[in-house]
Coordinates of C-alpha atoms in Angstrom, one line a residue:
X55 CA -0.3 -41.5 -90.7
X56 CA -0.7 -41.8 -87.0
X57 CA 3.1 -41.5 -86.5
X58 CA 3.2 -38.4 -88.7
X59 CA 0.4 -36.8 -86.7
X60 CA 2.2 -37.5 -83.4
X61 CA 5.4 -36.0 -84.8
X62 CA 3.6 -32.9 -86.0
X63 CA 1.8 -32.6 -82.6
X64 CA 5.2 -32.9 -80.8
X65 CA 6.6 -30.2 -83.0
X66 CA 3.7 -27.9 -82.1
X67 CA 4.4 -28.5 -78.4
X68 CA 8.2 -27.8 -78.9
X69 CA 7.4 -24.6 -80.8
X70 CA 5.1 -23.5 -78.0
X71 CA 7.7 -24.2 -75.4
X72 CA 10.3 -22.3 -77.4
X73 CA 7.9 -19.3 -77.7
X74 CA 7.3 -19.4 -73.9
X75 CA 11.1 -19.7 -73.3
X76 CA 11.7 -16.6 -75.4
X77 CA 9.2 -14.5 -73.3
X78 CA 11.5 -12.2 -71.5
X79 CA 9.5 -9.0 -71.3
X80 CA 6.3 -7.7 -69.7
X81 CA 4.1 -4.7 -70.1
X82 CA 1.9 -3.1 -67.5
X83 CA -0.8 -3.5 -66.3
X84 CA -0.2 -7.1 -65.1
X85 CA -2.1 -9.6 -67.2
X86 CA -4.0 -11.7 -64.7
X87 CA -7.7 -12.8 -64.5
X88 CA -9.1 -9.9 -62.6
X89 CA -12.3 -11.1 -61.1
X90 CA -15.6 -9.3 -61.9
X91 CA -17.4 -7.4 -59.2
X92 CA -20.1 -9.2 -57.3
X93 CA -22.5 -6.3 -57.5
X94 CA -23.5 -7.0 -61.2
X95 CA -22.0 -3.8 -62.5
X96 CA -19.7 -5.7 -64.9
X97 CA -16.3 -4.3 -63.9
X98 CA -13.2 -6.0 -62.8
X99 CA -10.9 -5.2 -59.9
X100 CA -7.8 -6.1 -58.0
X101 CA -6.0 -3.8 -55.7
X102 CA -3.9 -3.4 -52.6
X103 CA -1.5 -6.1 -53.6
X104 CA 1.0 -8.1 -51.4
X105 CA 3.7 -10.2 -52.9
X106 CA 5.9 -12.6 -50.9
X107 CA 8.6 -14.9 -52.1
X108 CA 8.1 -18.3 -50.5
X109 CA 9.2 -21.9 -51.5
X110 CA 10.7 -20.7 -54.7
X111 CA 7.6 -18.9 -55.9
X112 CA 6.1 -15.4 -55.8
X113 CA 2.7 -15.3 -54.1
X114 CA 0.4 -12.5 -55.0
X115 CA -2.6 -11.6 -52.9
X116 CA -5.0 -8.7 -53.8
X117 CA -8.4 -7.3 -52.6
X118 CA -11.6 -8.8 -53.9
X119 CA -9.9 -11.5 -55.9
X120 CA -11.6 -14.8 -55.0
X121 CA -8.2 -16.4 -54.6
X122 CA -4.5 -15.7 -55.1
X123 CA -1.8 -16.1 -57.7
X124 CA 1.7 -17.6 -57.9
X125 CA 4.6 -17.2 -60.3
X126 CA 8.1 -18.5 -60.7
X127 CA 9.4 -15.7 -63.0
X128 CA 7.1 -12.6 -62.4
X129 CA 6.0 -13.0 -66.0
X130 CA 3.3 -15.7 -65.9
X131 CA 0.8 -15.9 -63.0
X132 CA -1.2 -18.9 -62.1
X133 CA -4.5 -18.6 -60.1
X134 CA -5.5 -20.6 -57.0
X135 CA -9.2 -20.2 -56.2
X136 CA -9.5 -20.4 -52.4
X137 CA -12.3 -21.9 -50.3
X138 CA -10.5 -21.0 -47.1
X139 CA -9.1 -17.5 -47.1
X140 CA -11.3 -14.3 -46.9
X141 CA -10.0 -13.0 -50.2
X142 CA -13.2 -10.9 -50.6
X143 CA -11.9 -8.7 -47.8
X144 CA -9.8 -5.7 -48.6
X145 CA -6.0 -5.2 -48.5
X146 CA -4.7 -8.6 -47.6
X147 CA -1.1 -8.9 -46.3
X148 CA 1.2 -11.9 -46.3
X149 CA 4.5 -12.8 -44.7
X150 CA 7.0 -15.7 -44.7
X151 CA 7.9 -16.5 -41.1
X152 CA 9.7 -19.5 -39.7
X153 CA 9.0 -21.8 -42.6
X154 CA 5.3 -20.9 -43.1
X155 CA 3.3 -18.5 -45.2
X156 CA 0.9 -16.3 -43.2
X157 CA -2.2 -14.4 -44.4
X158 CA -4.2 -11.6 -42.9
X159 CA -6.9 -9.3 -44.4
X160 CA -8.7 -6.1 -43.3
X161 CA -11.8 -6.3 -41.3
X162 CA -14.4 -3.6 -40.6
X163 CA -16.5 -5.2 -37.8
X164 CA -16.0 -6.5 -34.3
X165 CA -15.7 -10.0 -35.6
X166 CA -12.5 -11.9 -34.8
X167 CA -9.6 -11.0 -37.0
X168 CA -8.4 -14.4 -38.2
X169 CA -4.7 -15.0 -39.0
X170 CA -4.0 -18.0 -41.3
X171 CA -0.9 -19.9 -42.2
X172 CA 0.2 -22.7 -44.6
X173 CA 3.1 -24.7 -45.9
X174 CA 1.1 -25.9 -48.9
X175 CA -0.4 -22.8 -50.6
X176 CA -0.6 -24.5 -53.9
X177 CA -3.2 -26.9 -52.4
X178 CA -5.1 -24.1 -50.6
X179 CA -4.4 -25.9 -47.3
X180 CA -4.6 -23.1 -44.7
X181 CA -5.2 -23.2 -41.0
X182 CA -6.3 -20.6 -38.5
X183 CA -3.5 -19.5 -36.2
X184 CA -5.9 -17.7 -33.9
X185 CA -9.6 -16.9 -33.8
X186 CA -9.0 -14.2 -31.2
X187 CA -9.0 -10.6 -32.3
X188 CA -5.6 -9.0 -31.9
X189 CA -5.6 -6.6 -29.0
X190 CA -6.3 -3.1 -30.3
X191 CA -7.2 -4.4 -33.7
X192 CA -10.9 -3.9 -33.4
X193 CA -10.8 -0.2 -32.6
X194 CA -8.0 2.2 -31.8
X195 CA -9.2 5.7 -31.0
X196 CA -12.1 5.0 -33.3
X197 CA -10.1 3.5 -36.1
X198 CA -10.6 0.0 -37.4
X199 CA -7.9 -2.5 -38.4
X200 CA -8.0 -1.9 -42.1
X201 CA -5.0 -2.3 -44.5
X202 CA -2.9 -4.4 -42.2
X203 CA 0.7 -5.3 -42.9
X204 CA 2.8 -8.0 -41.2
X205 CA 6.5 -7.5 -41.0
X206 CA 8.8 -10.5 -40.0
X207 CA 12.0 -9.1 -38.7
X208 CA 14.1 -12.0 -37.5
X209 CA 12.2 -13.6 -34.6
X210 CA 10.1 -10.4 -34.2
X211 CA 6.7 -9.6 -35.9
X212 CA 5.1 -6.2 -36.3
X213 CA 1.6 -5.2 -37.4
X214 CA 1.2 -1.9 -39.2
X215 CA -2.3 -0.6 -40.2
X216 CA -4.4 2.4 -41.1
X217 CA -6.8 3.5 -43.7
X218 CA -8.5 6.8 -43.0
X219 CA -8.8 10.5 -44.0
X220 CA -9.2 11.4 -40.3
X221 CA -6.6 9.4 -38.4
X222 CA -3.0 8.4 -38.9
X223 CA -1.4 4.9 -39.3
X224 CA -0.3 2.7 -36.4
X225 CA 2.1 0.0 -35.4
X226 CA 2.3 -2.7 -32.7
X227 CA 4.7 -5.6 -32.0
X228 CA 3.0 -9.0 -31.9
X229 CA 3.9 -12.0 -29.7
X230 CA 4.1 -15.1 -31.9
X231 CA 4.2 -17.2 -28.7
X232 CA 0.9 -15.8 -27.5
X233 CA -1.3 -16.1 -30.6
X234 CA 0.2 -13.0 -32.1
X235 CA -1.4 -10.7 -29.6
X236 CA -0.1 -7.1 -29.3
X237 CA 2.7 -6.5 -26.9
X238 CA 2.3 -2.7 -26.6
X239 CA -0.2 0.0 -27.1
X240 CA -0.4 1.3 -30.7
X241 CA 2.2 3.8 -31.8
X242 CA 1.4 6.5 -34.4
X243 CA 3.7 6.2 -37.5
X244 CA 2.7 8.7 -40.3
X245 CA 0.0 11.2 -41.1
X246 CA -0.7 13.6 -44.0
X247 CA 0.9 17.0 -44.5
X248 CA -0.9 18.4 -47.5
X249 CA 0.4 22.0 -46.9
X250 CA 3.9 20.7 -47.7
X251 CA 3.3 17.6 -49.8
X252 CA 1.4 18.4 -53.0
X253 CA 1.1 14.8 -54.0
X254 CA -0.8 14.0 -50.8
X255 CA -3.5 16.5 -51.8
X256 CA -7.0 15.9 -53.2
X257 CA -8.3 18.5 -55.6
X258 CA -11.8 18.4 -54.1
X259 CA -10.7 20.0 -50.8
X260 CA -11.2 16.9 -48.7
X261 CA -8.5 15.4 -46.5
X262 CA -6.5 12.7 -48.2
X263 CA -6.7 9.1 -47.3
X264 CA -3.5 7.8 -45.7
X265 CA -3.5 4.0 -46.1
X266 CA -1.8 0.9 -47.3
X267 CA 1.2 0.7 -45.0
X268 CA 4.1 -1.5 -46.0
X269 CA 7.5 -1.7 -44.3
X270 CA 10.8 -3.2 -45.6
X271 CA 14.1 -3.5 -43.7
X272 CA 16.9 -2.7 -46.1
X273 CA 20.5 -2.3 -45.1
X274 CA 19.5 -1.9 -41.5
X275 CA 16.9 0.8 -42.1
X276 CA 13.2 0.5 -42.0
X277 CA 11.3 2.0 -44.9
X278 CA 7.6 2.6 -43.9
X279 CA 5.6 3.1 -47.1
X280 CA 2.1 4.5 -47.2
X281 CA -0.4 5.6 -49.9
X282 CA -2.1 8.9 -50.6
X283 CA -4.4 10.6 -51.5
X284 CA -7.2 8.3 -52.9
X285 CA -7.4 5.1 -54.9
X286 CA -9.4 6.7 -57.7
X287 CA -6.9 9.4 -58.4
X288 CA -4.3 9.4 -61.2
X289 CA -1.6 10.6 -58.9
X290 CA -2.3 7.9 -56.2
X291 CA 1.2 7.5 -54.8
X292 CA 3.3 5.8 -52.3
X293 CA 5.4 7.9 -49.9
X294 CA 7.9 6.7 -47.3
X295 CA 9.4 7.5 -44.0
X296 CA 12.7 6.1 -42.8
X297 CA 13.9 5.0 -39.3
X298 CA 16.6 2.9 -37.7
X299 CA 13.9 1.3 -35.6
X300 CA 10.7 -0.6 -36.6
X301 CA 8.2 1.4 -34.5
X302 CA 9.4 4.9 -33.9
X303 CA 11.8 7.6 -35.2
X304 CA 10.4 7.7 -38.7
X305 CA 11.4 10.7 -40.7
X306 CA 10.1 12.1 -44.0
X307 CA 12.5 12.3 -47.0
X308 CA 12.4 15.1 -49.6
X309 CA 12.6 12.5 -52.4
X310 CA 9.0 11.5 -51.7
X311 CA 6.9 10.1 -53.2
X312 CA 9.0 7.2 -54.4
X313 CA 6.2 5.5 -56.4
X314 CA 4.0 7.7 -58.6
X315 CA 2.7 7.6 -62.2
X316 CA 0.2 10.4 -62.8
X317 CA 0.3 10.3 -66.7
X318 CA 0.4 7.7 -69.4
X319 CA -1.8 4.7 -70.3
X320 CA -1.4 3.2 -66.8
X321 CA -1.9 5.7 -64.0
X322 CA -1.7 5.6 -60.3
X323 CA 1.0 3.7 -58.3
X324 CA -0.2 3.6 -54.8
X325 CA -1.1 1.0 -52.1
X326 CA 1.6 -1.4 -52.9
X327 CA 4.1 -3.9 -51.6
X328 CA 7.8 -4.0 -52.0
X329 CA 9.6 -7.3 -52.2
X330 CA 12.9 -8.8 -53.1
X331 CA 13.3 -11.4 -55.9
X332 CA 15.5 -14.5 -55.9
X333 CA 18.3 -12.4 -57.4
X334 CA 18.1 -9.7 -54.7
X335 CA 16.4 -7.2 -57.0
X336 CA 13.7 -5.2 -55.4
X337 CA 10.2 -4.7 -56.9
X338 CA 7.1 -2.7 -56.2
X339 CA 3.7 -4.0 -57.2
X340 CA 1.1 -1.3 -57.2
X341 CA -2.6 -0.4 -57.5
X342 CA -3.5 1.5 -60.7
X343 CA -6.7 3.5 -60.9
X344 CA -9.2 2.9 -63.7
X345 CA -12.4 4.0 -62.0
X346 CA -14.7 4.2 -65.1
X347 CA -17.5 1.9 -64.2
X348 CA -16.9 2.2 -60.5
X349 CA -14.3 4.1 -58.3
X350 CA -13.0 0.6 -57.2
X351 CA -12.3 -0.5 -60.8
X352 CA -8.6 -1.0 -60.5
X353 CA -5.6 -2.9 -61.9
X354 CA -2.0 -3.9 -60.8
X355 CA 1.4 -3.0 -62.2
X356 CA 4.9 -4.1 -61.5
X357 CA 7.9 -1.7 -61.3
X358 CA 11.6 -2.2 -60.4
X359 CA 13.2 -0.5 -57.4
X360 CA 16.7 0.5 -56.6
X361 CA 18.0 1.7 -53.3
X362 CA 20.7 4.1 -54.3
X363 CA 24.1 4.6 -52.5
X364 CA 22.5 7.1 -50.1
X365 CA 19.7 4.7 -49.3
X366 CA 17.1 6.6 -51.3
X367 CA 14.6 4.2 -52.9
X368 CA 13.9 4.8 -56.7
X369 CA 10.8 3.1 -58.0
X370 CA 11.2 3.3 -61.7
X371 CA 7.9 4.1 -63.4
X372 CA 9.7 5.8 -66.3
X373 CA 8.4 4.0 -69.5
X374 CA 6.4 2.0 -67.0
X375 CA 3.6 1.1 -69.4
X376 CA 6.0 0.2 -72.2
X377 CA 7.6 -3.2 -72.6
X378 CA 10.3 -4.0 -70.0
X379 CA 12.9 -6.7 -69.9
X380 CA 12.8 -9.1 -67.0
X381 CA 16.4 -9.2 -65.6
X382 CA 18.2 -12.5 -65.6
X383 CA 20.6 -11.3 -62.9
X384 CA 21.1 -8.3 -60.6
X385 CA 20.3 -5.0 -62.3
X386 CA 22.4 -1.9 -61.6
X387 CA 19.8 0.7 -62.7
X388 CA 16.1 0.0 -63.2
X389 CA 16.0 2.2 -66.3
X390 CA 18.2 -0.4 -68.1
X391 CA 15.1 -2.7 -68.2
X392 CA 13.3 -0.5 -70.8
X393 CA 13.4 -2.4 -74.1
X394 CA 13.5 0.7 -76.2
X395 CA 10.5 -0.5 -78.2
X396 CA 8.3 2.5 -78.9
X397 CA 4.6 2.8 -79.2
X398 CA 3.8 2.7 -83.0
X399 CA 0.0 2.8 -82.8
X400 CA -0.6 6.1 -81.0
X401 CA -3.4 8.0 -82.8
X402 CA -2.7 6.3 -86.1
X403 CA -5.5 6.1 -88.6
X404 CA -7.9 3.3 -87.5
X405 CA -11.0 1.5 -88.7
X406 CA -13.3 -1.2 -87.3
X407 CA -16.0 -3.6 -88.4
X408 CA -18.6 -1.6 -86.4
X409 CA -18.7 1.0 -83.6
X410 CA -21.0 1.3 -80.7
X411 CA -22.2 4.9 -80.2
X412 CA -20.2 6.7 -77.6
X413 CA -17.2 4.4 -77.9
X414 CA -15.3 5.6 -81.1
X415 CA -12.6 3.7 -82.7
X416 CA -9.9 6.3 -81.9
X417 CA -10.4 5.5 -78.2
X418 CA -8.4 2.3 -78.7
X419 CA -5.3 4.3 -79.8
X420 CA -5.4 7.4 -77.5
X421 CA -3.2 6.1 -74.6
X422 CA -6.0 6.5 -72.1
X423 CA -7.2 3.3 -70.4
X424 CA -10.3 5.1 -69.3
X425 CA -11.7 5.4 -72.8
X426 CA -12.4 2.5 -75.1
X427 CA -13.8 1.5 -78.5
X428 CA -16.6 -1.0 -78.6
X429 CA -18.1 -3.0 -81.5
X430 CA -21.8 -3.5 -81.7
X431 CA -21.5 -7.2 -81.1
X432 CA -18.8 -9.8 -80.6
X433 CA -17.8 -12.7 -82.9
X434 CA -16.5 -11.7 -86.3
X435 CA -15.8 -8.1 -85.3
X436 CA -12.4 -6.5 -85.9
X437 CA -10.2 -3.5 -85.2
X438 CA -7.4 -2.2 -87.4
X439 CA -4.8 0.5 -87.6
X440 CA -2.4 1.8 -90.3
X441 CA 1.1 2.5 -88.9
X442 CA 1.8 4.8 -91.8
X443 CA 4.9 3.0 -93.2
X444 CA 6.6 -0.3 -92.7
X445 CA 7.5 -0.7 -89.1
X446 CA 9.3 -3.5 -87.2
X447 CA 6.9 -4.9 -84.6
X448 CA 8.3 -6.5 -81.5
X449 CA 5.3 -6.8 -79.2
X450 CA 1.6 -6.2 -78.9
X451 CA -0.6 -5.5 -75.9
X452 CA -4.4 -5.8 -76.1
X453 CA -6.3 -4.2 -73.3
X454 CA -9.9 -5.4 -73.4
X455 CA -12.8 -3.4 -72.0
X456 CA -15.9 -4.9 -70.4
X457 CA -18.8 -3.5 -72.4
X458 CA -22.0 -5.1 -71.3
X459 CA -20.3 -7.8 -69.3
X460 CA -22.7 -9.8 -67.0
X461 CA -20.3 -12.0 -65.1
X462 CA -20.0 -12.0 -61.4
X463 CA -16.8 -13.3 -59.7
X464 CA -14.0 -15.4 -61.2
X465 CA -14.0 -16.2 -64.9
X466 CA -13.9 -20.0 -65.4
X467 CA -13.1 -21.9 -68.6
X468 CA -13.8 -18.8 -70.8
X469 CA -11.1 -16.9 -72.5
X470 CA -10.2 -14.2 -75.0
X471 CA -10.0 -15.8 -78.4
X472 CA -8.6 -13.8 -81.3
X473 CA -6.2 -13.6 -84.1
X474 CA -3.8 -10.8 -85.1
X475 CA -3.0 -10.4 -88.8
X476 CA -0.6 -7.9 -90.6
X477 CA -0.2 -6.6 -94.1
X478 CA 2.2 -4.5 -96.0
X479 CA -0.4 -3.2 -98.5
X480 CA -3.8 -3.5 -96.7
X481 CA -4.8 -6.3 -99.1
X482 CA -2.7 -9.4 -98.5
X483 CA -2.7 -10.5 -94.9
X484 CA -0.6 -12.9 -92.9
X485 CA -1.3 -14.3 -89.4
X486 CA 1.2 -13.5 -86.6
X487 CA -0.8 -14.4 -83.5
X488 CA -3.4 -17.1 -83.3
X489 CA -5.3 -17.5 -80.0
X490 CA -8.4 -18.9 -81.5
X491 CA -8.4 -21.9 -79.2
X492 CA -7.4 -20.1 -76.0
X493 CA -9.4 -20.5 -72.8
X494 CA -7.3 -18.0 -70.9
X495 CA -9.0 -15.0 -69.5
X496 CA -6.5 -12.3 -70.5
X497 CA -7.9 -8.8 -70.0
X498 CA -4.5 -7.2 -70.6
X499 CA -2.9 -9.7 -73.0
X500 CA 0.7 -9.1 -73.9
X501 CA 2.5 -10.9 -76.7
X502 CA 6.2 -10.7 -77.3
X503 CA 6.8 -11.9 -80.8
X504 CA 9.4 -14.7 -81.1
X505 CA 10.9 -12.6 -84.0
X506 CA 10.1 -9.1 -85.0
X507 CA 7.7 -8.7 -87.9
X508 CA 7.7 -5.9 -90.5
X509 CA 4.3 -4.6 -91.5
X510 CA 2.3 -1.4 -92.0
X511 CA -1.2 -2.6 -91.2
X512 CA -2.2 -4.6 -88.2
X513 CA -5.7 -6.0 -87.5
X514 CA -7.2 -7.6 -84.4
X515 CA -9.9 -10.2 -85.3
X516 CA -12.2 -11.2 -82.5
X517 CA -13.5 -14.8 -82.1
X518 CA -14.8 -14.6 -78.6
X519 CA -14.5 -12.5 -75.4
X520 CA -15.6 -14.1 -72.1
X521 CA -18.6 -11.7 -71.6
X522 CA -20.2 -8.8 -73.3
X523 CA -19.2 -7.1 -76.5
X524 CA -15.8 -7.0 -78.2
X525 CA -14.3 -3.8 -76.8
X526 CA -10.7 -2.5 -76.5
X527 CA -9.3 0.3 -74.4
X528 CA -5.8 0.0 -75.9
X529 CA -4.6 -1.9 -79.0
X530 CA -0.9 -1.0 -78.4
X531 CA 1.7 -2.0 -80.9
X532 CA 5.4 -1.7 -79.9
X533 CA 8.5 -1.7 -82.1
X534 CA 10.7 0.6 -84.1
X535 CA 10.3 2.7 -87.2
X536 CA 13.1 3.2 -89.8
X537 CA 13.4 7.0 -89.5
X538 CA 15.3 9.3 -87.2
X539 CA 14.8 9.9 -83.5
X540 CA 13.7 13.4 -82.6
X541 CA 16.3 16.1 -82.0
X542 CA 16.8 17.3 -78.4
X543 CA 14.1 19.6 -77.0
X544 CA 14.8 23.3 -77.2
X545 CA 13.7 26.1 -74.9
X546 CA 12.8 23.9 -71.9
X547 CA 12.0 26.1 -68.9
X548 CA 10.3 25.6 -65.6
X549 CA 8.5 28.2 -63.4
X550 CA 7.7 27.4 -59.8
X551 CA 4.5 29.0 -58.5
X552 CA 5.6 31.8 -56.1
X553 CA 2.3 31.6 -54.1
X554 CA 2.2 27.8 -53.9
X555 CA 5.5 26.0 -54.0
X556 CA 3.7 22.7 -54.5
X557 CA 3.0 23.8 -58.1
X558 CA 5.1 24.4 -61.1
X559 CA 4.7 24.9 -64.9
X560 CA 7.0 23.3 -67.5
X561 CA 7.1 24.7 -71.1
X562 CA 9.1 23.7 -74.1
X563 CA 9.3 24.2 -77.9
X564 CA 7.4 21.6 -79.9
X565 CA 9.5 19.2 -81.9
X566 CA 7.8 18.7 -85.4
X567 CA 9.0 15.0 -85.5
X568 CA 8.1 14.1 -81.9
X569 CA 5.1 12.0 -80.8
X570 CA 5.5 13.0 -77.1
X571 CA 7.8 13.9 -74.3
X572 CA 9.2 12.4 -71.1
X573 CA 10.1 14.7 -68.2
X574 CA 12.3 13.4 -65.4
X575 CA 12.6 15.4 -62.2
X576 CA 13.6 15.1 -58.6
X577 CA 14.8 16.9 -55.5
X578 CA 18.5 16.7 -56.6
X579 CA 20.1 16.9 -60.0
X580 CA 21.5 13.4 -59.7
X581 CA 18.3 11.9 -58.4
X582 CA 15.6 12.6 -61.1
X583 CA 13.4 9.8 -59.7
X584 CA 10.0 11.1 -60.8
X585 CA 8.6 11.5 -64.3
X586 CA 5.7 12.5 -66.6
X587 CA 4.9 11.4 -70.1
X588 CA 2.8 13.6 -72.4
X589 CA 1.7 13.3 -76.0
X590 CA 1.5 16.3 -78.4
X591 CA 1.7 18.9 -75.7
X592 CA 4.2 21.8 -75.1
X593 CA 3.5 22.5 -71.5
X594 CA 2.5 20.7 -68.3
X595 CA 1.4 22.1 -64.9
X596 CA 1.9 20.0 -61.8
X597 CA 0.7 20.4 -58.2
X598 CA 2.6 17.4 -56.9
X599 CA 5.8 18.9 -55.4
X600 CA 7.1 19.1 -51.9
X601 CA 7.6 22.6 -50.5
X602 CA 10.8 21.8 -48.5
X603 CA 13.2 21.4 -51.4
X604 CA 14.3 22.7 -54.9
X605 CA 13.6 20.6 -57.9
X606 CA 15.6 19.7 -61.0
X607 CA 14.0 18.8 -64.4
X608 CA 15.1 17.4 -67.7
X609 CA 13.1 16.6 -70.9
X610 CA 13.5 14.3 -73.9
X611 CA 11.3 13.8 -77.0
X612 CA 10.3 10.5 -78.6
X613 CA 8.7 9.1 -81.6
X614 CA 8.3 5.7 -83.4
X615 CA 12.1 5.6 -83.9
X616 CA 13.3 6.2 -80.4
X617 CA 14.1 8.7 -77.7
X618 CA 16.2 11.9 -78.1
X619 CA 19.0 13.0 -75.7
X620 CA 17.8 14.6 -72.5
X621 CA 17.9 18.4 -72.2
X622 CA 20.2 20.3 -69.9
X623 CA 18.9 20.1 -66.3
X624 CA 16.8 23.0 -65.2
X625 CA 16.6 23.7 -61.5
X626 CA 14.1 25.8 -59.7
X627 CA 14.3 26.8 -56.0

């Protein structure tokens, strides 16, 4: 009997390893253990991410995290709680330089700005490189050294910084042989231009925040990235300027912004870092706004980047909160990473074991991360939806909300424990996901099924959440129906505002079989690098355009069965 038990246990481990090996997709936001705020408000946050590839691993640092993460595949992230680094400071930056990993965070006082390095980040063994504040880092014309970024360019090191709605961003060269002190007076890099850049605008009339610098050297050119217009805004974006030099000569490009996601379940794509993976693919890890319980309630998402033949960076947020394939080699076009699995659960009929007033069950299926359903308690509660007909389910994402959470700081040894069951008739149920024994804190849990499952009804049964009530902002089911994709959209037209070229209105004829629409647009017909996704609408107005260029638009419809062909391109001058 003992031998049989060992064999069965081994089989379980083998099956688990096989399931892990089959995990080849991800779905934003990134599923990491976002730590709870220390102010007792019960919200989670991580923002202003920096990712660096070092010693065969990807190292992720983020504001207010209590530690940092590492990954070997960008799919699964492992947490290191630090007792050394100031990870409660905002906007950390990291760089790999001459065999060591360096860390630097923002500071808002006249205390020394400490630079750290390590060759053993897994063990949290960091040493201070210098206790001296960098020259100019305390104050520069009244600005503090917030949102720093370190760029290693061969033997040279540069420091970029800036986070203000009053002053621009700056850069200095540092001297590694002299405790990384500045070698020159600060040089201004970028500032806002809201009269010409609609996406840099705030709608409240205040000046935008220009912040979160990040610079990459690609094919001999320096791409200086920056975020605008505020971390709590849906259109929080990253723009870029380009130069042949690291500290001057930066020029704006009409294809700005290159990272933006103002619509969909995940919104906002600003204050980010760009990095190259081990296959020489480029990625952009961004800050998403949530801002329900607090303006600093934020998440992270990962998007692929391509630098096209003209050197224009394309951060692909198209289908950016649907499942994406992790490439096993060099990708030629970031759009090819979309799995084609559609959202089957959008506004489908739903029921729940109980509902807390003000948090209705439909909130879990409305594609808005800022709304959520909550049960009246925790254990034994459930949430269910009817997909309408038998559908092929490939993946499921569960986005938990933090109703009545009391935790402060990092979650330890407490996880999201649940089961997912499906049915063809609503009476006979079978289990497809069992995490009843999990101790993983998984606020945005994503499950790629080893094999697709056919079902009509799907139910999420809670066993335990780390803190508070069982609450869900998005019970998202991905797969394919058995019907037809929508026909191409008719009567698509775009009108640019003659009084304000930053604004335009898009209109189209509703497709009776469509769930929603995706609109691609850009400053050239062959570079439709921006997008919107809308559900059940037949018009959309935007204020996010640049005044200096024409724009081209194209639209497609989608439903449970797939995506239609795109419309003929419509260009407005």
